[in-house]
Short mmCIF file of C-alpha atoms and ligand atoms in Angstrom, two decimals:
data_model
loop_
_atom_site.label_atom_id
_atom_site.label_comp_id
_atom_site.label_asym_id
_atom_site.label_seq_id
_atom_site.Cartn_x
_atom_site.Cartn_y
_atom_site.Cartn_z
CA MET H 1 -71.15 39.12 -66.48
CA SER H 2 -72.12 42.63 -67.58
CA ALA H 3 -72.74 45.39 -65.15
CA THR H 4 -76.04 45.96 -66.96
CA LEU H 5 -77.28 42.39 -66.33
CA CYS H 6 -76.30 42.69 -62.49
CA GLN H 7 -78.25 45.96 -62.27
CA ARG H 8 -81.31 44.49 -63.97
CA HIS H 9 -81.61 41.18 -62.03
CA PRO H 10 -79.58 41.59 -58.74
CA VAL H 11 -81.91 39.27 -56.64
CA LYS H 12 -82.15 36.51 -59.32
CA LEU H 13 -78.41 36.50 -59.65
CA ALA H 14 -77.80 36.24 -55.83
CA VAL H 15 -80.24 33.30 -55.55
CA ALA H 16 -78.58 31.60 -58.62
CA ALA H 17 -75.10 32.10 -57.02
CA GLY H 18 -76.33 30.56 -53.68
CA LEU H 19 -77.79 27.57 -55.53
CA ILE H 20 -74.62 26.94 -57.39
CA LEU H 21 -72.58 27.11 -54.25
CA ALA H 22 -74.99 24.76 -52.38
CA ALA H 23 -74.82 22.28 -55.36
CA LEU H 24 -71.03 22.33 -55.10
CA GLY H 25 -71.14 21.59 -51.30
CA GLY H 26 -69.99 25.02 -50.35
CA THR H 27 -71.57 27.64 -48.10
CA LEU H 28 -71.89 31.32 -48.35
CA GLU H 29 -69.28 33.13 -46.28
CA GLY H 30 -70.68 34.14 -42.95
CA ALA H 31 -73.56 31.60 -43.17
CA ASP H 32 -74.03 29.86 -39.79
CA ALA H 33 -74.95 26.46 -41.11
CA PRO H 34 -74.02 23.31 -39.10
CA SER H 35 -70.99 21.60 -40.17
CA PRO H 36 -70.19 17.86 -40.05
CA VAL H 37 -66.52 18.76 -39.12
CA PRO H 38 -66.02 18.83 -35.32
CA GLU H 39 -64.96 22.21 -33.96
CA PRO H 40 -61.37 22.21 -32.65
CA PRO H 41 -60.94 22.76 -28.83
CA VAL H 42 -60.22 26.35 -27.76
CA ILE H 43 -56.90 26.77 -25.92
CA ASP H 44 -54.99 29.69 -24.59
CA PRO H 45 -51.59 29.69 -26.37
CA GLY H 46 -50.06 31.72 -23.52
CA PRO H 47 -47.03 33.93 -24.06
CA ILE H 48 -44.57 33.62 -26.97
CA GLY H 49 -42.75 30.37 -26.25
CA GLY H 50 -45.71 29.07 -24.32
CA PRO H 51 -46.61 27.04 -22.42
CA PRO H 52 -50.13 26.78 -24.05
CA SER H 53 -52.95 25.88 -21.70
CA ASP H 54 -53.15 22.27 -22.83
CA ALA H 55 -49.51 21.47 -22.42
CA VAL H 56 -47.87 19.28 -19.67
CA VAL H 57 -45.26 21.54 -18.07
CA LEU H 58 -42.25 19.67 -17.08
CA PHE H 59 -40.13 22.68 -15.95
CA ASP H 60 -41.24 26.14 -15.16
CA GLY H 61 -38.08 27.23 -13.48
CA LYS H 62 -39.06 26.29 -9.97
CA ASP H 63 -38.36 22.57 -9.21
CA LEU H 64 -37.46 19.19 -10.59
CA SER H 65 -40.57 17.47 -9.39
CA GLN H 66 -41.44 16.13 -12.83
CA PHE H 67 -38.08 14.36 -13.07
CA ARG H 68 -36.01 11.52 -11.61
CA GLY H 69 -32.32 11.02 -11.88
CA GLU H 70 -30.59 8.67 -14.34
CA ARG H 71 -28.67 7.11 -11.48
CA SER H 72 -30.82 8.06 -8.50
CA ALA H 73 -34.48 8.59 -7.63
CA GLU H 74 -33.82 12.28 -6.82
CA PRO H 75 -32.63 14.35 -9.67
CA GLN H 76 -29.18 15.83 -9.11
CA TRP H 77 -29.22 18.90 -11.33
CA ARG H 78 -28.91 22.51 -9.98
CA ILE H 79 -31.55 25.08 -10.25
CA GLU H 80 -30.54 28.75 -10.48
CA SER H 81 -32.24 31.89 -11.90
CA GLY H 82 -35.10 29.89 -13.21
CA ALA H 83 -32.90 27.38 -15.15
CA MET H 84 -31.71 23.96 -14.42
CA GLU H 85 -28.12 22.89 -15.05
CA THR H 86 -26.50 19.61 -15.69
CA THR H 87 -24.17 18.08 -13.16
CA PRO H 88 -21.79 15.04 -13.63
CA GLN H 89 -24.31 12.94 -11.63
CA GLY H 90 -26.10 11.76 -14.73
CA GLY H 91 -29.03 12.82 -16.89
CA LEU H 92 -32.77 13.25 -16.10
CA PHE H 93 -35.78 11.26 -17.05
CA SER H 94 -39.29 12.78 -17.09
CA LYS H 95 -41.59 10.83 -14.68
CA GLN H 96 -44.35 11.02 -17.34
CA GLU H 97 -43.92 9.10 -20.55
CA PHE H 98 -44.83 10.38 -24.00
CA GLY H 99 -45.22 8.94 -27.57
CA ASP H 100 -46.15 11.27 -30.37
CA CYS H 101 -45.81 14.81 -29.08
CA GLN H 102 -44.93 18.47 -29.50
CA LEU H 103 -41.97 19.55 -27.33
CA HIS H 104 -40.62 22.99 -26.47
CA ILE H 105 -37.34 23.31 -24.66
CA GLU H 106 -34.87 26.14 -24.25
CA TRP H 107 -31.18 25.58 -23.54
CA ALA H 108 -27.79 27.43 -23.18
CA ALA H 109 -24.40 26.39 -23.56
CA PRO H 110 -21.78 27.96 -21.26
CA ALA H 111 -20.82 31.60 -22.04
CA VAL H 112 -17.30 30.77 -21.28
CA VAL H 113 -16.09 28.45 -23.96
CA ARG H 114 -14.23 25.32 -23.01
CA GLY H 115 -13.37 22.28 -25.26
CA GLU H 116 -13.99 21.69 -28.75
CA GLY H 117 -15.88 19.42 -31.14
CA GLN H 118 -18.21 17.01 -29.04
CA GLY H 119 -16.69 18.39 -25.89
CA ARG H 120 -18.21 21.86 -26.10
CA GLY H 121 -21.67 22.35 -24.53
CA ASN H 122 -22.77 18.85 -25.23
CA SER H 123 -25.95 17.57 -23.86
CA GLY H 124 -28.98 16.17 -25.67
CA VAL H 125 -32.80 15.92 -25.91
CA TYR H 126 -33.98 12.29 -26.16
CA LEU H 127 -37.52 11.61 -27.08
CA MET H 128 -38.71 8.35 -25.46
CA GLY H 129 -35.20 7.99 -23.96
CA ARG H 130 -34.09 6.75 -27.32
CA TYR H 131 -33.90 9.29 -30.12
CA GLU H 132 -31.48 12.28 -29.56
CA ILE H 133 -31.76 15.67 -30.97
CA GLN H 134 -28.28 16.85 -30.15
CA VAL H 135 -27.50 19.76 -27.98
CA LEU H 136 -24.06 21.25 -28.73
CA ASP H 137 -22.36 24.55 -28.86
CA SER H 138 -21.96 24.43 -32.63
CA TYR H 139 -21.24 28.21 -32.86
CA GLY H 140 -17.92 28.28 -34.78
CA ASN H 141 -17.20 24.76 -33.53
CA LYS H 142 -16.82 21.94 -36.26
CA THR H 143 -17.67 18.37 -35.67
CA TYR H 144 -19.15 15.58 -37.69
CA PRO H 145 -22.40 16.84 -39.34
CA ASP H 146 -24.69 14.17 -37.79
CA GLY H 147 -23.27 15.00 -34.44
CA GLN H 148 -23.60 18.76 -34.56
CA CYS H 149 -26.23 20.84 -32.81
CA GLY H 150 -29.72 20.04 -33.99
CA ALA H 151 -28.75 16.75 -35.58
CA PHE H 152 -30.88 13.63 -34.97
CA TYR H 153 -27.73 12.24 -33.66
CA GLY H 154 -25.92 9.67 -35.77
CA HIS H 155 -28.81 9.53 -38.30
CA ASN H 156 -29.42 13.01 -39.82
CA PRO H 157 -27.67 16.33 -39.84
CA PRO H 158 -29.67 19.62 -39.45
CA LEU H 159 -30.58 21.39 -42.59
CA VAL H 160 -28.71 24.48 -41.51
CA ASN H 161 -26.59 25.59 -38.44
CA ALA H 162 -28.90 27.99 -36.66
CA CYS H 163 -26.83 28.17 -33.53
CA ARG H 164 -26.70 31.31 -31.32
CA ARG H 165 -23.60 32.39 -29.47
CA PRO H 166 -22.41 30.48 -26.39
CA GLY H 167 -24.21 31.54 -23.33
CA GLU H 168 -27.40 32.84 -25.34
CA TRP H 169 -30.66 31.09 -24.84
CA GLN H 170 -31.74 28.93 -27.72
CA ALA H 171 -35.12 27.08 -28.36
CA TYR H 172 -35.98 23.78 -29.88
CA ASP H 173 -39.59 23.17 -31.02
CA ILE H 174 -39.83 19.50 -31.76
CA ILE H 175 -42.72 17.58 -33.41
CA PHE H 176 -42.06 13.80 -32.89
CA HIS H 177 -43.86 10.84 -34.18
CA ALA H 178 -42.77 7.52 -32.70
CA PRO H 179 -41.90 4.50 -34.93
CA ARG H 180 -44.34 1.65 -34.48
CA LYS H 181 -44.18 -2.11 -34.72
CA LEU H 182 -46.77 -3.44 -37.16
CA ALA H 183 -48.75 -6.69 -36.95
CA ASP H 184 -46.35 -8.37 -39.43
CA GLY H 185 -43.27 -7.50 -37.23
CA THR H 186 -42.01 -4.81 -39.42
CA VAL H 187 -41.45 -1.23 -38.21
CA LYS H 188 -43.24 1.73 -39.63
CA ALA H 189 -40.81 4.69 -39.26
CA GLY H 190 -41.76 7.81 -37.18
CA SER H 191 -40.38 11.26 -37.81
CA PHE H 192 -38.69 14.38 -36.37
CA THR H 193 -39.58 17.93 -37.38
CA VAL H 194 -37.47 20.35 -35.41
CA LEU H 195 -37.32 24.16 -35.40
CA HIS H 196 -34.07 25.64 -33.86
CA ASN H 197 -34.64 29.26 -32.89
CA GLY H 198 -37.59 29.25 -35.14
CA VAL H 199 -35.76 27.93 -38.10
CA LEU H 200 -36.67 24.56 -39.66
CA ILE H 201 -33.61 22.13 -39.25
CA GLN H 202 -35.29 18.71 -39.42
CA ASP H 203 -38.08 18.36 -41.96
CA GLN H 204 -40.02 15.11 -41.20
CA SER H 205 -36.65 13.23 -40.82
CA SER H 206 -37.34 9.49 -40.71
CA VAL H 207 -37.05 7.85 -37.21
CA GLY H 208 -36.54 4.22 -37.87
CA GLY H 209 -36.36 1.54 -35.01
CA GLU H 210 -32.56 2.19 -34.36
CA PRO H 211 -32.12 4.46 -31.28
CA THR H 212 -29.20 6.88 -30.92
CA THR H 213 -25.98 5.13 -30.00
CA ALA H 214 -25.67 5.00 -26.22
CA ALA H 215 -29.26 5.93 -25.65
CA PRO H 216 -30.42 4.86 -22.22
CA LEU H 217 -33.39 3.04 -23.50
CA ARG H 218 -33.91 0.75 -26.44
CA GLY H 219 -36.62 -1.12 -28.45
CA ILE H 220 -39.79 -0.06 -29.98
CA ALA H 221 -42.41 1.17 -27.51
CA ASP H 222 -45.56 3.14 -27.53
CA LYS H 223 -44.26 5.71 -24.93
CA GLY H 224 -41.13 6.63 -23.05
CA PRO H 225 -39.80 9.28 -20.81
CA LEU H 226 -38.08 12.43 -22.17
CA PHE H 227 -34.42 12.17 -21.26
CA LEU H 228 -31.94 15.05 -20.89
CA GLN H 229 -28.40 14.08 -21.31
CA ASP H 230 -25.43 14.75 -19.01
CA HIS H 231 -22.33 14.67 -21.24
CA GLY H 232 -19.91 16.07 -18.77
CA ASN H 233 -20.50 19.82 -19.87
CA PRO H 234 -22.57 22.32 -17.95
CA VAL H 235 -25.62 23.03 -20.01
CA ARG H 236 -28.70 24.94 -18.78
CA PHE H 237 -32.37 24.26 -19.54
CA ARG H 238 -35.69 26.15 -19.07
CA ASN H 239 -39.24 26.47 -20.14
CA ILE H 240 -39.89 22.75 -20.89
CA TRP H 241 -43.35 21.68 -21.94
CA VAL H 242 -44.96 18.86 -23.96
CA ARG H 243 -48.23 18.44 -25.81
CA PRO H 244 -49.11 14.75 -26.41
CA LEU H 245 -50.41 14.35 -29.96
MG1 MG I 1 -25.42 14.82 -26.81
#
């Protein structure tokens, strides 16, 4: 369109442009027209690392009231300096159950390195008590790939090893979709997408009906508790929250 034409007929051209946009189903930027698409809820994202205002906070550093023990009603883990630490008295189940969800959890392996392979900083984050994202000190510590830190244990290794040094705090951000049993009896796979310290390590990895070996719960279900594993190594956790999807 020539500059001369724009200068001669500015109003006509603006009207024509608006009509074309309207015909295409578009709207002029800034126009306050009603939209058939519902407006998303407004939430407060909170500080970096959350929790956002619409999250279920499972642990904020103060108490274990949102958990029960694997072998006892009362959880047996220690709390120190705003973190909870595994003990050899078994894992923890969240009292509340979740299906599809977004989970944020921070953890740290011991600063003083002991053991090797699966025996170094081993714990685990089990969605629905069934599907484990492995927690392991994989910093300079070789083991089988689908058992290393960030693996969907026994199923899928992480895309990269994004481990920090032993003793440093690390974060998992997990988006989980549960597998579902269909009317014909077959199972529709779910998925794991996981960021480890902000790095993508599981990209919509398939979650079939088969739980992790030695998972405390089994079988296809709509919901289940979050389970944190005691594997005999002291591992700390903090800032745990869930957003059901
Ligand atoms: Mg484990």
